Coordinates of C-alpha atoms in Angstrom, one line a residue:
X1 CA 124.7 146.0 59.8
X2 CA 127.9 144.6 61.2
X3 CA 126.0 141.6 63.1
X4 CA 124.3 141.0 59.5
X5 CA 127.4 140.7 57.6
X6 CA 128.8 138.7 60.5
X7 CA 125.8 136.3 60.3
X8 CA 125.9 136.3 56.4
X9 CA 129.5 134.8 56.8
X10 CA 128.8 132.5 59.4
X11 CA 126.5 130.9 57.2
X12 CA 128.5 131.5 54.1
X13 CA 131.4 129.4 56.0
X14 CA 129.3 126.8 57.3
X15 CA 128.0 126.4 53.9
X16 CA 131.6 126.3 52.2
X17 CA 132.8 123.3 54.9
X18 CA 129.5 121.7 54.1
X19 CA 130.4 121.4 50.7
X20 CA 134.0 120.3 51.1
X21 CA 132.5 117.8 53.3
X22 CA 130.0 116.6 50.6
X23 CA 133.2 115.6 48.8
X24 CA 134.4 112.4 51.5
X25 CA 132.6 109.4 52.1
X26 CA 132.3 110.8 55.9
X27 CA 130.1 113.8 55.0
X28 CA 126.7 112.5 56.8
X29 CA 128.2 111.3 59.6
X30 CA 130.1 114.8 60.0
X31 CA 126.8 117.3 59.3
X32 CA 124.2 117.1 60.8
X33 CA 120.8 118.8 61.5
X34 CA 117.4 119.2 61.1
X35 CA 114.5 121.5 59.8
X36 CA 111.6 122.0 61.2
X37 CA 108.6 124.1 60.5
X38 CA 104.9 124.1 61.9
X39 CA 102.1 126.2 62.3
X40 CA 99.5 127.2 64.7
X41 CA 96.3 128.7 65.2
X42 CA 94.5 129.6 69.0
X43 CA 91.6 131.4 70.2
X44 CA 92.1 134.1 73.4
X45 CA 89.1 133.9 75.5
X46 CA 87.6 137.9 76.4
X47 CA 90.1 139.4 74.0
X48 CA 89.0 142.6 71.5
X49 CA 91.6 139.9 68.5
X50 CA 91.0 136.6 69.9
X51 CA 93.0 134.6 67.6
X52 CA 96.4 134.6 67.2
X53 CA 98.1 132.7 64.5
X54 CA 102.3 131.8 63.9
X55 CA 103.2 131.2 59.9
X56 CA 105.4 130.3 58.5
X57 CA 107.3 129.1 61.9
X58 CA 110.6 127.5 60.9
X59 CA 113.7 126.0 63.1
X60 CA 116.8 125.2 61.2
X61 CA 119.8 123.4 63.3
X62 CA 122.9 122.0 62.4
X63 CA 125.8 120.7 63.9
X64 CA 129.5 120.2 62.0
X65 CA 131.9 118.6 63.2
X66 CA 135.4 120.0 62.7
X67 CA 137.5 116.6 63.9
X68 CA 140.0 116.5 67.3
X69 CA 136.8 117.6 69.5
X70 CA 136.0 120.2 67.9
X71 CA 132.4 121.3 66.4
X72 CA 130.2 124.3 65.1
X73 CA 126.7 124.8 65.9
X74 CA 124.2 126.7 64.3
X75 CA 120.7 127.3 65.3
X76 CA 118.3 130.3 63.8
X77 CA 114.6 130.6 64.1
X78 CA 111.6 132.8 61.6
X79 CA 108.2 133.1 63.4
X80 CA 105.9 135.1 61.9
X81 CA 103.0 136.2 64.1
X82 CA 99.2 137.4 63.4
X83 CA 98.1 139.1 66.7
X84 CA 96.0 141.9 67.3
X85 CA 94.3 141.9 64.2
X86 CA 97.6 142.1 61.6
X87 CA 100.4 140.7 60.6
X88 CA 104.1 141.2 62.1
X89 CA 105.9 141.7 59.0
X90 CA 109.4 143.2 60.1
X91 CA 111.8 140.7 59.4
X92 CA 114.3 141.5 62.3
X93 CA 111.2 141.3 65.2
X94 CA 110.3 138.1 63.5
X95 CA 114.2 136.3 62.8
X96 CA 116.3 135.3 65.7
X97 CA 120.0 133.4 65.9
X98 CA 118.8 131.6 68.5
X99 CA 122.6 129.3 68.0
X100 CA 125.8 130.2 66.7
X101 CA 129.0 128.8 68.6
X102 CA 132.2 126.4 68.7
X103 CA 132.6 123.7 70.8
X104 CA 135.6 121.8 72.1
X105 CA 135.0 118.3 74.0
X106 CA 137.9 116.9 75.8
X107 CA 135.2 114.0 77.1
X108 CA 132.0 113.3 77.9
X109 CA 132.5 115.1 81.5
X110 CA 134.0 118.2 80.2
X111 CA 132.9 120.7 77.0
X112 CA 133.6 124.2 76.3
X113 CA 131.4 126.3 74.0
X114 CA 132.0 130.0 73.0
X115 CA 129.9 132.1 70.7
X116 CA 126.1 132.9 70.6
X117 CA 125.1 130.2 73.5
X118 CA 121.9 129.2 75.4
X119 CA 120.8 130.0 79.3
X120 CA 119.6 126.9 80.6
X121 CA 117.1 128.2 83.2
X122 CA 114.3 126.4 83.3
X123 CA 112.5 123.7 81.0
X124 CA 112.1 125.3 78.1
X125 CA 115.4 127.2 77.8
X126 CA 117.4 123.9 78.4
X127 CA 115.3 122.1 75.1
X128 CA 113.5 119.9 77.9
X129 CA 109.8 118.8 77.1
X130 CA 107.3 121.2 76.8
X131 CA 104.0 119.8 75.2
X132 CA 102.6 122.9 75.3
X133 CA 101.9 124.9 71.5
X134 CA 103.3 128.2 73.0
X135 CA 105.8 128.7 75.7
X136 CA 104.5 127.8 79.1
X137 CA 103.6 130.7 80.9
X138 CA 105.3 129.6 84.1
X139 CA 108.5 129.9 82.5
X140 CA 107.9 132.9 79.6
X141 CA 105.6 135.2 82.4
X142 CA 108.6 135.8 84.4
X143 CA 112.6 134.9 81.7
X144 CA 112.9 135.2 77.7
X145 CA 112.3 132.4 76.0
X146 CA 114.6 130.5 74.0
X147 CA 117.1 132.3 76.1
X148 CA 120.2 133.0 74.3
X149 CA 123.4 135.8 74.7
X150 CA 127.0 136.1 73.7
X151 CA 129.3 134.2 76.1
X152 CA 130.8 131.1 77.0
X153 CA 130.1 128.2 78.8
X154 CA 131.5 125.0 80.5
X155 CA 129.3 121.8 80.6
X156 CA 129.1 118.1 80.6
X157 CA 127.8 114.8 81.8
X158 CA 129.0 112.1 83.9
X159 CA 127.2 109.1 84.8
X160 CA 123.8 110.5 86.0
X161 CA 124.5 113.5 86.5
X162 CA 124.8 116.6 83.9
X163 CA 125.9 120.4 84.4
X164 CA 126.9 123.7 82.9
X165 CA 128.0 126.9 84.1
X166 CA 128.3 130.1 81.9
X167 CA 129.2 133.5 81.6
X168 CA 127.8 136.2 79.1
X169 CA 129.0 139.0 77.9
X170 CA 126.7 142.3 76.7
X171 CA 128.7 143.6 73.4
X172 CA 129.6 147.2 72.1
X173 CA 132.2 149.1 70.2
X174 CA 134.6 149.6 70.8
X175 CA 134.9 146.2 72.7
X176 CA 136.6 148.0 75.3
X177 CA 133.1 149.2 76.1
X178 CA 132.0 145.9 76.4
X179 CA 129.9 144.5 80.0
X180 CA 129.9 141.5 81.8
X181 CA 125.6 140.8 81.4
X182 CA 126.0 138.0 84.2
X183 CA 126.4 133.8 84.9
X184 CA 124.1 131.6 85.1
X185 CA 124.7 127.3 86.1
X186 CA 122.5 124.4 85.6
X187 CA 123.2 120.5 87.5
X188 CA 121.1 118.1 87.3
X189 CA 120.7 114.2 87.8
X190 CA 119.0 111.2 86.7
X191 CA 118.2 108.9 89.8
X192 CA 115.7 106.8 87.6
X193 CA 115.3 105.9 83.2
X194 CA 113.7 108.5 82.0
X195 CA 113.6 110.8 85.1
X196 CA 115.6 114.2 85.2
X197 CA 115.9 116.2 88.3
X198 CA 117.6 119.7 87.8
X199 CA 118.2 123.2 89.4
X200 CA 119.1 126.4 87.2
X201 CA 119.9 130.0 88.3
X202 CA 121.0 133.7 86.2
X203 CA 122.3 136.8 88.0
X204 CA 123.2 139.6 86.1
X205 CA 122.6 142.8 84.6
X206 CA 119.0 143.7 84.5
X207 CA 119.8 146.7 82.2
X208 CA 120.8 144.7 78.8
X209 CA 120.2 141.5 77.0
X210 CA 117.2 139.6 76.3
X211 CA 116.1 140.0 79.9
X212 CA 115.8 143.1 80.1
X213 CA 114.2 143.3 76.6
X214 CA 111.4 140.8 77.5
X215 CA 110.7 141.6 81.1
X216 CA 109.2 145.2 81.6
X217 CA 108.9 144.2 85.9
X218 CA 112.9 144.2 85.6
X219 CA 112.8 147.9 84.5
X220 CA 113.7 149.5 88.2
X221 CA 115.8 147.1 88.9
X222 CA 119.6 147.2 89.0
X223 CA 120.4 143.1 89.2
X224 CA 118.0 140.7 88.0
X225 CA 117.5 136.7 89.7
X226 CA 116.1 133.9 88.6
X227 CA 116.1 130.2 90.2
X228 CA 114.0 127.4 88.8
X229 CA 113.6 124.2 89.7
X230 CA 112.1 121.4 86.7
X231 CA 111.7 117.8 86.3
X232 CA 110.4 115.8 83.1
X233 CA 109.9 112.1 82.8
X234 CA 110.0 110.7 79.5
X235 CA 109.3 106.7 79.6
X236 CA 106.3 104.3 78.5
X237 CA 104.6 106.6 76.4
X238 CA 104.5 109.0 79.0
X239 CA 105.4 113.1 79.2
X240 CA 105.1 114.4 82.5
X241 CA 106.9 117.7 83.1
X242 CA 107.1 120.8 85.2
X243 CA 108.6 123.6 86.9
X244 CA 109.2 126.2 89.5
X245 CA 110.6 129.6 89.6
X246 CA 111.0 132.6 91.5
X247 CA 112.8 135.9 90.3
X248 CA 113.8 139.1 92.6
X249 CA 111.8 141.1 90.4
X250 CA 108.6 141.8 93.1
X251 CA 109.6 138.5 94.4
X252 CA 107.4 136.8 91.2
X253 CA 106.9 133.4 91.6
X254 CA 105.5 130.7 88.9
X255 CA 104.3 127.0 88.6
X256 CA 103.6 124.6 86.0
X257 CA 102.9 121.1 85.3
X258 CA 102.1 118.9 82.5
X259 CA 101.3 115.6 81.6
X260 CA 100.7 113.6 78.6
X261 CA 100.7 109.7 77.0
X262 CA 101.2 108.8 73.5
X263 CA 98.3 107.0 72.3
X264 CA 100.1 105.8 69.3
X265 CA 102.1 103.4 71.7
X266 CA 99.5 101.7 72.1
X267 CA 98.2 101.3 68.4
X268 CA 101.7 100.3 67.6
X269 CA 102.7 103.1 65.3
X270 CA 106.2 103.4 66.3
X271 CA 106.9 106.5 64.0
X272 CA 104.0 108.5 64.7
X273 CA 102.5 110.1 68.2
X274 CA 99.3 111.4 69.1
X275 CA 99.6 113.0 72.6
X276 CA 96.3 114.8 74.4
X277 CA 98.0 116.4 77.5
X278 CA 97.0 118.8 80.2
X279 CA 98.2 121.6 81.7
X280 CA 98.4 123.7 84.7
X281 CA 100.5 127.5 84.8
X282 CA 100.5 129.4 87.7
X283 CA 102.1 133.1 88.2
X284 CA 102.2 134.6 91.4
X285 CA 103.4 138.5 91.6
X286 CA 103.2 140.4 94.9
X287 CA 102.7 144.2 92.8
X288 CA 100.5 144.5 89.9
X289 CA 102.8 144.2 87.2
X290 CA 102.6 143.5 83.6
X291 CA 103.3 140.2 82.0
X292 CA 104.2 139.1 79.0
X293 CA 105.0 136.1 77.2
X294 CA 108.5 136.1 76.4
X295 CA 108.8 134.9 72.6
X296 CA 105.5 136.7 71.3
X297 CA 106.1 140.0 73.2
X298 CA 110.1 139.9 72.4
X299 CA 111.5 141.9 69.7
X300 CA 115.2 140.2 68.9
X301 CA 117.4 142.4 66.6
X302 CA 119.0 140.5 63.4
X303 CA 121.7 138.9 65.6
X304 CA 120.3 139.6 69.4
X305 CA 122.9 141.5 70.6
X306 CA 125.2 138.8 70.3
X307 CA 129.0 139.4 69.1

């Protein structure tokens, strides 16, 4: 109840600074954001409820910006799901904040950002190309998906090359009682237009957070590792993406690659894409273990453990 009423006045003050904004001549250039909503249906080869349908799915995001550096950003995310022949109708399985910090820029090379923040392990969790309707199962077999905790984080770009480093915090009251969940740190570069190289790791508490949540092979164990490796190219028309990851827990291992053109490029419809893509997933575990995909099996409270 506490994370709802802190959410509720979030929101309520991101809604009061939009208004005073509406007010100046600057207001569009100062709030920003987008929503998004989609939905999707799929057929599960050999299984006893072989569809499995998302509605309504929506993504809202916004970005104010405060003046001096300084900005607020705001992501939350509804996806309902029908799997296994009904409807998930619980509003806190199917809500997440996936979004809810402050950020100060001093420059291009050097940002700070505290609050409800992103992990950046992997393709997915760092917003990088994924063509695929659900989350690839290189990536959601083995982390959570749109990885998020409480923390704070230090990140940046300069020239070609981009990085962050975070640390994350696991919550409680009193906040005396409150654990460090782990750090994780992403670098990248960009040796050609349109190419992105990077290397992402987490270690950390395997007992709380989102990874322990969504990952039932990290139950026995006391520190959980991940380390990917991805690389997208987006130029010409072309998607081509993928990644590699290993985590300690059974020494899992994953693979995935992608690739897909934009035929609209070609018919010269600058504002509209038709991409037909393939796609290969590959996960390799050394114990029989289950699996699951991270955002359809995950069950995020109101606020996700989040301060």
């Amino acid at each position: 109840m506490h994370k709802l009423r802190f959410l509720f006045s979030a929101l309520c003050l991101l809604a009061c600074s939009a208004n005073m904004l509406a007010q100046d001549s600057t207001a569009q250039q100062r709030l920003t954001g987008y929503v998004m909503t989609e939905m999707n249906y799929g057929h599960r080869h050999g299984q006893e409820h072989p569809t499995l349908t998302d509605f309504p799915h929506i993504l809202a995001n916004a970005t104010l910006t405060l003046g001096k550096g300084w900005s607020a950003v705001a992501e939350v995310e509804y996806e309902r799901f029908h799997s296994e022949g009904a409807w998930a109708n619980n509003f806190c399985d199917n809500y997440t904040t996936n979004k809810l910090y402050i950020n100060k820029q001093w420059s291009e090379a050097l940002n700070v950002k505290a609050g409800i923040i992103d992990i950046p392990v992997g393709t997915t969790n760092a917003g990088g190309p994924a063509l695929t309707i659900y989350d690839p199962l290189s990536e959601s077999t083995l982390m959570p998906m749109t990885w998020h905790e409480g923390g704070a984080a230090v990140w940046g770009r300069h020239g070609n090359v981009h990085y962050e480093v975070g640390a994350y915090v696991y919550p409680s009251a009193p906040l005396k009682h409150s654990r460090l969940l782990g750090a994780a740190t992403r670098v990248g570069i960009e040796p050609l237009n349109g190419l992105d190289l990077s290397l992402s790791a987490f270690y950390g508490s395997a007992k709380e957070g989102m990874d322990q949540r969504d990952n039932p092979n990290l139950i026995e164990y006391d520190h959980a590792f991940h380390a990917a490796f991805d690389f997208a190219y987006l130029a010409n028309g072309w998607t081509i993406d993928g990644q590699l990851i290993a985590s300690n827990a059974h020494n899992n291992k994953a693979a995935g690659l992608e690739a897909g053109y934009d035929l609209a490029t070609t018919l010269g419809l600058p504002s509209f894409s038709i991409i037909p893509f393939a796609r290969y997933d590959g996960y390799f575990m050394s114990t029989t273990s289950s699996a699951t995909n991270g955002r359809q099996a995950s069950t995020h409270p109101c606020l996700s453990d989040s301060p």
